[in-house]
Amino acid sequence: MHDLYEHAPCGYLSTLPDGTIVKANATFLEWTGYRRENLLGHKRFQELLPIAGRIYYDTHFAPLLLMQEQVKELAFEVTCATGQRLPMLLNSSLKRAADGTPLLIRTTLLDARSRRAYEQELLLARRRAEAAEVDVRRLNQHLQELLAARTKERDRLWNLSQDILAVGTIDGRFLSVNPAFTTVLGWTPDDLAALSYADLLHSEDHSVFLRNMDRLAAGEAIHGAVVRHRHKNGSDRWIAWDVVPDSALLHMIGRDVTEERQRAQAVQRLEEALHQAKKMEAIGQLTGGIAHDFNNMLAGIAGNLELMRIRLQQGQIDEMRRHIDAAEAVADRATAMVQQLLTFSRQQALAPKPTDLRQPIGFMRGLIEQSVGSSIEVRITLPDDLHPVLCDRNQFERALLNLAINARDAMPEGGTLAIAARNVSLDMEQAGLLQVPPGDFIMISVADTGSGMPREVMERAFDPFFTTKPIGQGTGLGLSMIQGFIKQSGGAVRIDSTLRVGTTISLYLPRHVGEVAVDTQQSMETTGVACPTAEATVLLVDDEAALRSLLAELLTSQGHAVLQAENGTAGLELLKSSPVIDLLVCDVGLPGSMNGKQLAEAARALRPALKILFITGYANKVDIGKGLHETGIDIMLKPFRLDDFTRQVARLLRA
């Protein structure tokens, strides 16, 4: 028990009623630093207290203890032997004698340093809270002032904004509009009280309005929706709206774009007028060049025909063949020019077939080498796994030759012409730049080591109304013709050029999935005589009497029976009345109520197995492209050589 008393976690004191200390445990002595022999019987407890503590002891503690015989948790500071003050909590009880006389005061002392620190921290926290409360009141006042300023600023923006600001309901009623609404559309807030959104709309924009309202009802914001609104004066104004839904409300910002629309329309009209003016100017230049070339060709044909007449009169029959060959050569040049013009205008009907490009490129090598001359080295690179394409072989050969000649003109001192083909796959980005759908393509590149093109020339290289050549030195349709053919074939053309380095022109043709049929059609450079066929009955329909008579004589000389008609109606009557007709040869652009396509359809209805050969110089106005893929139907473009016509007739009759 003695050890428990001495080393308890609290201090123990026993004092006489006057405060004299008669007993103290070791814990108290350790806390205060006093020695037992200096304390017991020599010190009163109140002597260990500061002055304020002594006063409190005499005036409160001692009287209260006498009355209640115990006190609890009174706070005192005890002065230690070192002079330091130690906060303590006191619990004291008074022991009396049998007669009630006070005998002894027993006191338990607890170390209150942690509690004192807690109380001090609590006091500081209370003071900080009071200070924070002051700050909060000050901040709240500042926020109220700021809110008032922002509200005033918002009201100023609402009133001064040049754009329409409005709040409305999802069911189409305006709740509030700013002054700009009245300025732009004329309607006042009082007017709008009886009007809905739809009442202000142009009648043609109601469908757009309803779609946008459905989107807003679904919680989707609308940005940049342009609709026409009815002004109070009856005019129309174009308004671009940004609308954000908020529960049952709509917050709207509208910008008047009427003047922008009017300016854009005016600019468009000016651009169209400028384009038309440039077009007419270019057509004048183009017409001059074409007229010059055609006049030269007509002079060559007419001159050779006149010389043939003279040689015939002189009996020099052997000399006539030379003039015949010369006239035919000039006619071939005229034919090529017409085909260039038609291809450029995208009005020439193509005969696309599955083609292995290695065949036409290899076939054209000799002609290309002859055309570019010995000072230019021709290199051709073709992979064995090159995919087939669906294109018109003749047009491809012409395009390739045209590119080779352009490359030759860019290398007057000689150089290298590299022709290559390879399989490529275009992703979405690459295809977008070329304006073709993504997928597999075959890229044919024609590269020279010539002078290259300036940027301004390269940007206008495909413009048919742009040429750097003087009148009389070509039509300037070469690249335009190539672009027209490639686009008709579903592909694209790209030019890469660097000054003093050279130019590369790349043709992209879509891959054809399927077998490549054996090409029985003669190349454009091939000539020959048609194999004779058995006698057949041919219906010849063409409004050009001279050509009709010429072809009839040619067919008759081949042993065929020929029926002639000058229009579709007459041709149909012959089809109905004649017992046997093996082949219909008809122009596409026939006069009257029935063109060549309609005649062919009627003929096939009467005679499903009838063979048909279209002859035309302008195959755009009726769609006959589909017929080219049907059995027993083909097309020839005017002008054509008679031996080509004979060969085509023979092929159809044999099919």
XYZ file of C-alpha atoms in Angstrom:
655
model
C 0.000 0.000 0.000
C 2.826 2.322 0.820
C 4.300 1.920 -2.712
C 0.928 2.505 -4.311
C 0.566 5.697 -2.304
C 4.059 6.906 -3.006
C 4.136 6.210 -6.735
C 0.535 6.805 -7.721
C 0.027 8.717 -11.040
C -1.285 11.671 -9.028
C -0.010 13.722 -6.118
C -1.257 13.182 -2.557
C -1.094 15.756 0.256
C -2.318 15.710 3.812
C -2.566 19.099 5.535
C -3.771 20.451 8.839
C -6.799 22.756 8.836
C -4.426 25.761 8.705
C -2.777 24.309 5.586
C 0.425 22.936 7.154
C 1.672 20.033 5.041
C 2.134 16.922 7.135
C 2.344 14.270 4.415
C 3.193 14.158 0.679
C 3.808 11.309 -1.707
C 6.817 10.907 -3.958
C 4.846 11.816 -7.105
C 4.038 15.300 -5.750
C 7.633 15.812 -4.626
C 8.894 14.743 -8.067
C 6.504 17.136 -9.863
C 7.363 20.137 -7.685
C 11.023 19.454 -6.930
C 10.694 19.914 -3.171
C 12.546 17.774 -0.696
C 10.371 15.998 1.864
C 12.361 17.266 4.896
C 12.025 20.867 3.703
C 8.314 20.590 3.111
C 6.661 18.516 5.824
C 5.884 20.571 8.942
C 7.568 23.621 7.441
C 5.258 24.746 4.627
C 1.605 25.430 4.389
C -0.100 24.469 1.135
C -1.225 28.027 0.429
C 2.413 29.105 0.575
C 2.988 27.012 -2.559
C 0.410 29.090 -4.433
C 0.869 32.389 -6.247
C -0.723 35.459 -4.657
C -3.959 35.088 -6.609
C -4.115 31.416 -5.630
C -3.572 32.265 -1.956
C -6.375 34.803 -2.033
C -8.674 32.306 -3.735
C -7.650 29.642 -1.149
C -8.510 31.869 1.795
C -11.694 33.406 0.377
C -13.226 30.469 -1.506
C -11.474 27.149 -1.078
C -11.199 27.050 2.749
C -14.753 28.316 3.484
C -16.255 26.037 0.818
C -14.388 23.034 2.227
C -15.599 23.786 5.768
C -19.189 23.971 4.526
C -19.225 21.035 2.083
C -16.353 18.985 3.520
C -15.156 18.333 -0.048
C -14.397 20.231 -3.233
C -13.726 18.798 -6.683
C -11.655 19.852 -9.672
C -10.550 23.252 -8.516
C -7.771 24.601 -10.672
C -4.661 25.986 -8.998
C -1.149 26.771 -10.071
C 1.462 25.328 -7.713
C 4.829 27.063 -7.535
C 7.625 24.515 -7.869
C 10.991 24.641 -6.116
C 12.477 26.081 -9.309
C 9.876 28.860 -9.374
C 8.028 27.350 -12.360
C 4.268 27.224 -12.044
C 2.599 23.851 -12.515
C -1.170 23.790 -13.304
C -3.031 21.247 -11.172
C -6.575 20.130 -10.446
C -7.406 19.623 -6.763
C -9.909 17.274 -5.151
C -9.976 17.811 -1.348
C -11.932 16.295 1.515
C -12.106 17.396 5.188
C -11.823 14.892 8.046
C -13.446 15.896 11.355
C -13.172 14.603 14.920
C -16.083 12.985 16.716
C -17.073 16.349 18.105
C -16.959 17.896 14.631
C -13.655 19.634 15.025
C -11.640 19.734 11.701
C -8.670 17.405 11.937
C -7.122 16.859 8.481
C -7.473 17.843 4.831
C -6.626 15.162 2.249
C -5.936 16.480 -1.237
C -5.461 14.659 -4.533
C -3.618 16.685 -7.185
C -3.772 15.940 -10.927
C -1.290 17.243 -13.514
C -3.351 19.703 -15.567
C -0.655 20.706 -18.022
C -2.310 18.850 -20.978
C -5.700 20.167 -19.971
C -4.274 23.668 -19.667
C -2.800 23.351 -23.155
C -6.147 22.057 -24.406
C -7.971 24.944 -22.745
C -5.508 27.412 -24.198
C -5.913 25.815 -27.647
C -9.659 25.904 -27.178
C -9.432 29.550 -26.240
C -7.292 30.279 -29.266
C -9.718 28.332 -31.450
C -12.597 30.320 -29.999
C -10.764 33.537 -30.734
C -9.953 32.336 -34.276
C -13.581 31.342 -34.779
C -14.684 34.778 -33.623
C -12.162 36.348 -35.998
C -13.312 34.031 -38.821
C -16.905 34.961 -38.105
C -15.933 38.581 -38.512
C -14.178 37.693 -41.785
C -17.215 35.720 -42.957
C -19.477 38.671 -42.231
C -17.050 40.931 -44.063
C -16.778 38.455 -46.990
C -20.538 38.034 -47.140
C -20.924 41.772 -47.330
C -18.277 41.875 -50.095
C -20.038 39.088 -51.983
C -23.323 40.915 -51.733
C -21.670 44.039 -53.074
C -19.993 41.986 -55.828
C -23.272 40.268 -56.685
C -24.986 43.603 -56.892
C -22.213 44.865 -59.172
C -22.375 41.737 -61.358
C -26.150 41.987 -61.518
C -25.813 45.588 -62.560
C -23.176 44.584 -65.120
C -25.394 41.733 -66.402
C -28.306 44.120 -66.712
C -26.048 46.529 -68.577
C -24.946 43.748 -70.958
C -28.561 42.612 -71.340
C -29.602 46.132 -72.281
C -26.592 47.102 -74.403
C -25.994 43.804 -76.261
C -26.296 44.055 -80.043
C -27.243 40.363 -80.105
C -30.683 39.138 -79.172
C -30.863 37.710 -75.638
C -34.020 35.917 -74.591
C -35.440 33.481 -72.078
C -38.393 31.353 -73.063
C -40.269 28.182 -72.300
C -39.875 24.787 -73.914
C -43.463 25.048 -75.181
C -42.619 28.069 -77.318
C -43.333 31.259 -75.346
C -41.011 34.199 -74.662
C -40.618 35.134 -70.987
C -38.050 37.896 -71.326
C -36.211 39.590 -74.200
C -33.570 42.301 -74.265
C -33.929 45.598 -76.181
C -31.948 44.171 -79.125
C -34.900 41.883 -79.881
C -37.058 44.926 -80.562
C -34.248 46.645 -82.467
C -33.669 43.666 -84.779
C -37.189 42.301 -85.232
C -39.430 45.199 -84.229
C -41.527 43.233 -81.731
C -41.859 44.662 -78.193
C -42.179 42.544 -75.024
C -45.879 43.440 -74.935
C -46.267 42.158 -78.517
C -44.529 38.905 -77.640
C -46.915 38.174 -74.795
C -49.474 37.076 -77.396
C -47.029 35.430 -79.836
C -45.212 32.095 -79.891
C -41.859 31.252 -81.466
C -43.620 29.759 -84.480
C -45.627 32.945 -85.081
C -42.410 34.789 -85.933
C -41.019 32.163 -88.333
C -40.899 32.216 -92.116
C -43.287 29.581 -93.433
C -40.503 27.675 -95.230
C -38.484 27.267 -92.015
C -41.138 25.553 -89.877
C -39.774 22.056 -90.521
C -36.280 23.121 -89.401
C -37.796 24.803 -86.346
C -39.741 21.690 -85.338
C -36.655 19.469 -85.638
C -34.669 21.857 -83.442
C -37.451 22.001 -80.837
C -37.450 18.204 -80.658
C -33.706 18.271 -80.006
C -34.122 20.901 -77.279
C -36.902 18.902 -75.643
C -34.481 15.962 -75.514
C -31.974 18.131 -73.624
C -29.648 18.809 -76.562
C -28.205 22.300 -77.060
C -28.528 24.005 -80.457
C -25.658 26.022 -81.927
C -25.680 28.134 -85.079
C -29.218 27.267 -86.211
C -30.075 29.845 -88.879
C -33.749 30.536 -89.575
C -35.762 33.385 -91.050
C -37.958 35.459 -88.755
C -40.782 37.782 -89.653
C -40.042 41.418 -88.791
C -42.912 43.478 -87.459
C -42.790 45.517 -90.688
C -43.318 42.345 -92.758
C -39.733 41.846 -93.968
C -37.616 38.774 -93.255
C -34.482 38.685 -91.116
C -31.979 35.819 -90.910
C -31.113 35.000 -87.273
C -28.421 32.544 -86.127
C -29.477 31.027 -82.792
C -27.579 29.382 -79.953
C -30.078 27.816 -77.545
C -29.380 25.919 -74.314
C -32.205 24.058 -72.537
C -32.489 24.292 -68.736
C -35.331 22.162 -67.426
C -38.482 23.839 -68.779
C -36.634 27.009 -69.836
C -34.645 27.934 -72.920
C -31.763 30.430 -72.801
C -31.281 31.976 -76.236
C -28.702 34.119 -78.026
C -29.537 35.284 -81.551
C -27.315 37.115 -84.027
C -28.704 38.979 -87.019
C -26.877 37.576 -90.066
C -29.150 39.130 -92.690
C -26.518 41.525 -94.004
C -23.907 38.755 -94.024
C -26.269 36.614 -96.083
C -26.944 39.469 -98.465
C -23.221 40.199 -98.818
C -22.491 36.510 -99.418
C -25.184 36.358 -102.079
C -23.814 39.504 -103.699
C -20.289 38.054 -103.649
C -21.607 34.823 -105.140
C -23.318 36.741 -107.931
C -20.118 38.684 -108.583
C -18.077 35.472 -108.583
C -20.487 33.871 -111.013
C -20.328 36.925 -113.251
C -16.524 36.950 -113.034
C -16.374 33.226 -113.731
C -18.649 33.664 -116.722
C -16.523 36.540 -117.993
C -13.330 34.517 -117.577
C -15.023 31.543 -119.173
C -16.110 33.564 -122.186
C -12.623 35.055 -122.485
C -11.051 31.612 -122.264
C -13.574 30.155 -124.687
C -12.528 32.869 -127.102
C -8.884 31.855 -126.727
C -9.786 28.175 -126.914
C -11.976 28.686 -129.959
C -9.188 30.554 -131.688
C -6.759 27.697 -131.130
C -9.251 25.017 -132.162
C -10.359 26.996 -135.207
C -6.736 27.429 -136.229
C -6.037 23.701 -135.879
C -9.242 22.641 -137.633
C -8.680 25.100 -140.464
C -5.236 23.599 -140.988
C -6.711 20.092 -140.958
C -9.546 21.023 -143.329
C -7.037 22.669 -145.615
C -4.984 19.469 -145.596
C -8.009 17.270 -146.340
C -9.415 19.621 -148.989
C -6.014 20.047 -150.606
C -5.407 16.314 -150.856
C -8.911 15.762 -152.263
C -8.269 18.459 -154.875
C -4.948 16.845 -155.814
C -6.724 13.471 -156.092
C -9.171 15.052 -158.534
C -6.276 16.469 -160.563
C -4.401 13.142 -160.570
C -7.623 11.368 -161.618
C -8.101 13.806 -164.514
C -4.462 13.287 -165.495
C -4.860 9.521 -165.286
C -2.150 9.254 -162.610
C -3.980 6.674 -160.529
C -0.834 5.488 -158.740
C -0.237 8.983 -157.323
C -3.696 9.061 -155.724
C -2.802 6.636 -152.896
C -0.274 9.074 -151.458
C -2.923 11.801 -151.238
C -5.460 9.337 -149.789
C -3.016 8.390 -147.024
C -2.280 12.054 -146.294
C -5.991 12.935 -146.072
C -6.640 9.973 -143.758
C -3.788 11.040 -141.474
C -5.227 14.550 -141.181
C -8.698 13.096 -140.505
C -7.224 10.930 -137.737
C -5.751 14.049 -136.131
C -9.154 15.739 -136.261
C -10.760 12.646 -134.715
C -8.274 12.673 -131.845
C -8.957 16.371 -131.214
C -12.732 15.791 -131.060
C -12.229 12.924 -128.627
C -10.045 15.179 -126.478
C -12.766 17.820 -126.403
C -15.462 15.283 -125.508
C -13.376 13.702 -122.784
C -12.518 17.119 -121.337
C -16.213 18.014 -121.173
C -16.965 14.548 -119.676
C -19.471 13.918 -122.405
C -17.681 11.122 -124.184
C -19.107 7.702 -123.464
C -16.439 5.324 -122.204
C -16.266 1.593 -122.816
C -14.774 0.410 -119.514
C -13.571 -3.179 -119.327
C -11.485 -5.143 -116.802
C -7.923 -4.318 -117.796
C -4.482 -5.472 -116.737
C -2.587 -2.181 -117.097
C 0.657 -4.023 -117.820
C -0.729 -4.813 -121.278
C -1.487 -1.266 -122.523
C 1.606 0.200 -120.839
C 3.825 -2.460 -122.407
C 2.088 -2.054 -125.750
C 2.611 1.735 -125.704
C 6.318 1.569 -124.890
C 7.474 1.622 -128.487
C 5.184 4.494 -129.464
C 6.243 6.480 -126.388
C 9.939 5.993 -127.168
C 9.360 7.151 -130.741
C 7.372 10.180 -129.531
C 9.877 11.433 -126.937
C 12.997 10.886 -129.046
C 16.376 9.315 -128.451
C 17.594 12.044 -126.056
C 15.144 10.861 -123.390
C 15.576 7.527 -121.616
C 12.292 5.712 -120.986
C 12.121 3.499 -117.884
C 9.053 1.367 -117.145
C 8.546 -0.492 -113.843
C 5.568 -2.842 -113.491
C 5.085 -5.398 -110.672
C 3.834 -8.890 -111.453
C 1.015 -8.647 -108.874
C -0.524 -5.456 -110.266
C -4.275 -5.446 -109.645
C -6.671 -5.046 -112.588
C -8.769 -1.917 -113.144
C -12.048 -1.172 -114.901
C -11.312 1.434 -117.557
C -11.435 2.287 -121.245
C -8.135 0.954 -122.596
C -8.057 3.311 -125.582
C -8.561 6.357 -123.379
C -5.900 5.134 -120.962
C -3.420 4.727 -123.831
C -4.194 8.253 -125.054
C -3.739 9.634 -121.536
C -0.400 7.847 -121.142
C 0.850 9.114 -124.505
C -0.298 12.646 -123.686
C 1.617 12.612 -120.391
C 4.711 11.301 -122.153
C 4.553 14.118 -124.720
C 4.119 16.713 -121.945
C 7.178 15.239 -120.213
C 9.122 15.439 -123.481
C 8.263 19.139 -123.827
C 9.551 19.709 -120.273
C 12.940 18.133 -121.151
C 14.159 19.912 -124.322
C 17.757 18.996 -123.467
C 16.906 15.355 -122.765
C 16.480 13.465 -119.519
C 14.667 10.484 -118.037
C 11.003 9.546 -118.305
C 9.987 7.021 -115.622
C 6.640 5.232 -115.882
C 5.657 2.998 -112.967
C 2.568 1.341 -111.540
C 1.931 -0.140 -108.119
C -0.891 -1.217 -105.816
C -1.815 1.261 -103.054
C -4.425 1.381 -100.302
C -5.837 4.807 -99.459
C -7.081 5.445 -95.929
C -9.788 7.955 -95.072
C -7.401 10.912 -94.868
C -5.508 10.102 -98.080
C -8.716 9.419 -99.982
C -10.205 12.668 -98.705
C -7.316 14.666 -100.144
C -7.892 13.035 -103.538
C -11.699 13.244 -103.226
C -12.212 9.514 -103.774
C -13.620 6.843 -101.449
C -11.021 4.941 -99.374
C -9.941 1.555 -100.648
C -7.541 -0.212 -103.017
C -6.216 1.684 -106.016
C -3.563 1.291 -108.692
C -1.262 4.314 -108.906
C 0.349 4.977 -112.294
C 3.106 7.593 -112.077
C 4.730 9.431 -114.982
C 7.844 11.288 -113.798
C 10.255 13.478 -115.742
C 13.525 15.197 -114.892
C 12.520 18.416 -116.606
C 12.155 22.031 -115.612
C 9.219 21.563 -113.237
C 6.174 23.796 -112.826
C 5.864 27.034 -110.856
C 3.217 26.826 -108.148
C 0.833 29.154 -109.975
C 1.029 26.963 -113.094
C 0.662 23.728 -111.112
C -2.465 25.045 -109.364
C -4.105 25.718 -112.750
C -2.703 22.767 -114.656
C -6.112 21.078 -114.980
C -7.946 24.303 -115.820
C -9.178 23.841 -119.393
C -9.276 27.580 -119.831
C -5.639 28.075 -118.933
C -2.742 27.593 -121.300
C 0.800 28.880 -121.546
C 1.012 27.985 -125.230
C 0.411 30.547 -127.976
C -2.533 30.174 -130.342
C -1.855 27.552 -132.953
C 0.321 25.335 -130.795
C -2.331 23.049 -129.351
C -5.651 23.382 -127.569
C -4.364 23.147 -124.005
C -6.793 20.323 -123.249
C -4.254 17.569 -122.557
C -4.362 17.452 -118.753
C -8.041 18.405 -118.704
C -8.769 15.435 -120.960
C -6.780 13.135 -118.687
C -8.524 14.407 -115.568
C -11.928 13.972 -117.197
C -11.161 10.377 -118.191
C -9.716 9.436 -114.780
C -12.633 10.972 -112.861
C -15.125 9.233 -115.132
C -13.323 6.018 -114.219
C -13.741 6.678 -110.476
C -10.165 7.803 -109.860
C -8.103 10.924 -109.254
C -5.024 12.758 -110.537
C -2.259 14.350 -108.463
C 0.632 16.589 -109.540
C 3.934 16.915 -107.663
C 6.466 19.297 -109.158
C 9.680 21.009 -108.116
C 11.380 23.689 -110.188
C 14.584 22.505 -111.877
C 13.983 18.982 -110.509
C 11.021 17.643 -112.429
C 7.346 16.747 -112.362
C 5.484 13.595 -111.357
C 1.870 13.083 -112.378
C 0.113 10.238 -110.561
C -3.066 8.610 -111.835
C -5.188 6.700 -109.299
C -7.624 4.110 -110.678
C -9.782 1.950 -108.360
C -8.990 -1.734 -108.168
C -11.348 -4.053 -110.055
C -12.223 -7.276 -108.261
C -12.833 -9.982 -110.832
C -11.305 -11.782 -113.755
C -9.702 -9.905 -116.633
C -11.265 -11.111 -119.845
C -9.149 -11.672 -122.916
C -9.208 -8.353 -124.750
C -10.320 -9.014 -128.278
C -10.696 -5.307 -129.030
C -7.921 -3.848 -131.142
C -5.814 -1.149 -129.556
C -6.131 2.389 -130.828
C -2.895 1.968 -132.730
C -3.970 -1.280 -134.418
C -5.344 -1.290 -137.924
C -6.456 -4.067 -140.162
C -9.198 -5.413 -142.382
C -12.312 -7.072 -141.011
C -12.941 -10.719 -141.666
C -15.790 -11.259 -144.085
C -19.070 -12.411 -142.618
C -22.100 -14.097 -144.058
C -24.763 -11.900 -145.637
C -26.972 -10.156 -143.059
C -29.813 -7.623 -143.015
C -28.810 -4.343 -141.406
C -31.176 -1.507 -140.435
C -29.253 1.787 -140.675
C -30.847 4.786 -138.912
C -29.085 8.187 -139.070
C -30.335 11.690 -139.811
C -27.115 12.630 -141.643
C -27.899 11.600 -145.224
C -24.308 11.698 -146.479
C -23.028 9.433 -143.699
C -26.042 7.144 -143.992
C -25.472 6.754 -147.732
C -21.740 6.138 -147.227
C -22.286 3.438 -144.605
C -25.034 1.813 -146.660
C -22.707 1.576 -149.647
C -19.962 0.116 -147.439
C -22.294 -2.502 -145.925
C -23.667 -3.400 -149.334
C -20.144 -3.900 -150.620
C -19.647 -6.392 -147.782
C -22.614 -8.411 -149.049
C -25.212 -7.187 -146.552
C -28.772 -6.117 -147.263
C -29.325 -2.575 -145.947
C -32.554 -0.847 -144.848
C -32.333 2.919 -144.227
C -34.309 5.383 -142.069
C -33.651 9.020 -141.208
C -35.315 9.077 -137.759
C -36.392 6.804 -134.936
C -40.050 6.638 -135.881
C -39.291 5.508 -139.440
C -36.771 3.005 -138.131
C -39.337 1.502 -135.753
C -41.805 1.064 -138.605
C -39.170 -0.866 -140.586
C -38.497 -3.021 -137.525
C -42.176 -3.864 -137.304
C -42.663 -4.546 -141.028
C -39.432 -6.331 -141.975
C -39.376 -10.086 -141.382
C -35.618 -10.311 -140.832
C -33.222 -7.756 -139.313
C -29.906 -9.002 -137.899
C -28.302 -5.726 -136.836
C -29.541 -2.248 -135.918
C -27.022 0.539 -136.554
C -28.391 3.841 -135.248
C -27.280 7.285 -134.213
C -28.027 8.259 -130.619
C -29.058 11.871 -131.212
C -31.903 11.281 -133.667
C -34.374 14.112 -134.367
C -38.048 13.902 -133.523
C -39.845 12.226 -130.635
C -37.671 9.089 -130.506
C -33.911 9.147 -129.991
C -31.545 6.277 -130.640
C -31.720 4.874 -127.102
C -35.506 4.795 -127.200
C -35.427 3.147 -130.621
C -33.039 0.481 -129.326
C -35.276 -0.226 -126.328
C -38.318 -0.576 -128.589
C -36.324 -2.785 -130.969
C -35.226 -5.095 -128.149
C -38.839 -5.314 -126.991
C -39.827 -6.515 -130.483
C -36.702 -8.592 -131.154
C -34.885 -9.535 -127.898
C -31.919 -11.095 -129.728
C -31.333 -8.118 -132.046
C -27.710 -6.906 -132.246
C -27.328 -3.122 -131.821
C -24.467 -0.768 -132.722
C -24.750 2.860 -131.590
C -22.812 5.463 -133.594
C -22.579 8.894 -131.978
C -20.426 11.954 -131.691
C -22.030 13.131 -128.462
C -23.071 10.446 -126.014
C -23.956 12.427 -122.924
C -27.595 13.418 -123.288
C -28.909 9.884 -123.047
C -27.665 7.184 -120.755
C -26.367 4.355 -122.897
C -23.498 3.358 -120.627
C -25.438 0.476 -119.099
C -26.141 -0.978 -122.509
C -22.437 -1.371 -123.189
C -22.317 -4.210 -120.657
C -25.204 -6.079 -122.240
C -24.734 -8.841 -124.759
C -24.941 -7.794 -128.406
C -24.761 -4.031 -127.826
C -21.782 -1.789 -128.576
C -20.965 1.825 -129.366
C -18.660 3.688 -131.771
C -17.740 7.345 -131.535
C -17.870 9.558 -134.621
C -15.761 10.171 -136.561
C -14.456 6.654 -137.106
C -12.511 4.847 -139.800
C -14.550 2.730 -142.186
C -12.391 -0.340 -141.601
C -13.006 0.028 -137.828
C -16.742 0.221 -138.528
C -16.593 -2.856 -140.767
C -14.672 -4.789 -138.120
C -17.167 -3.809 -135.387
C -20.142 -4.887 -137.528
C -18.456 -8.213 -138.243
C -17.709 -8.775 -134.556
C -21.311 -8.125 -133.531
C -22.728 -10.366 -136.250
C -20.385 -13.187 -135.238
C -21.182 -12.833 -131.512
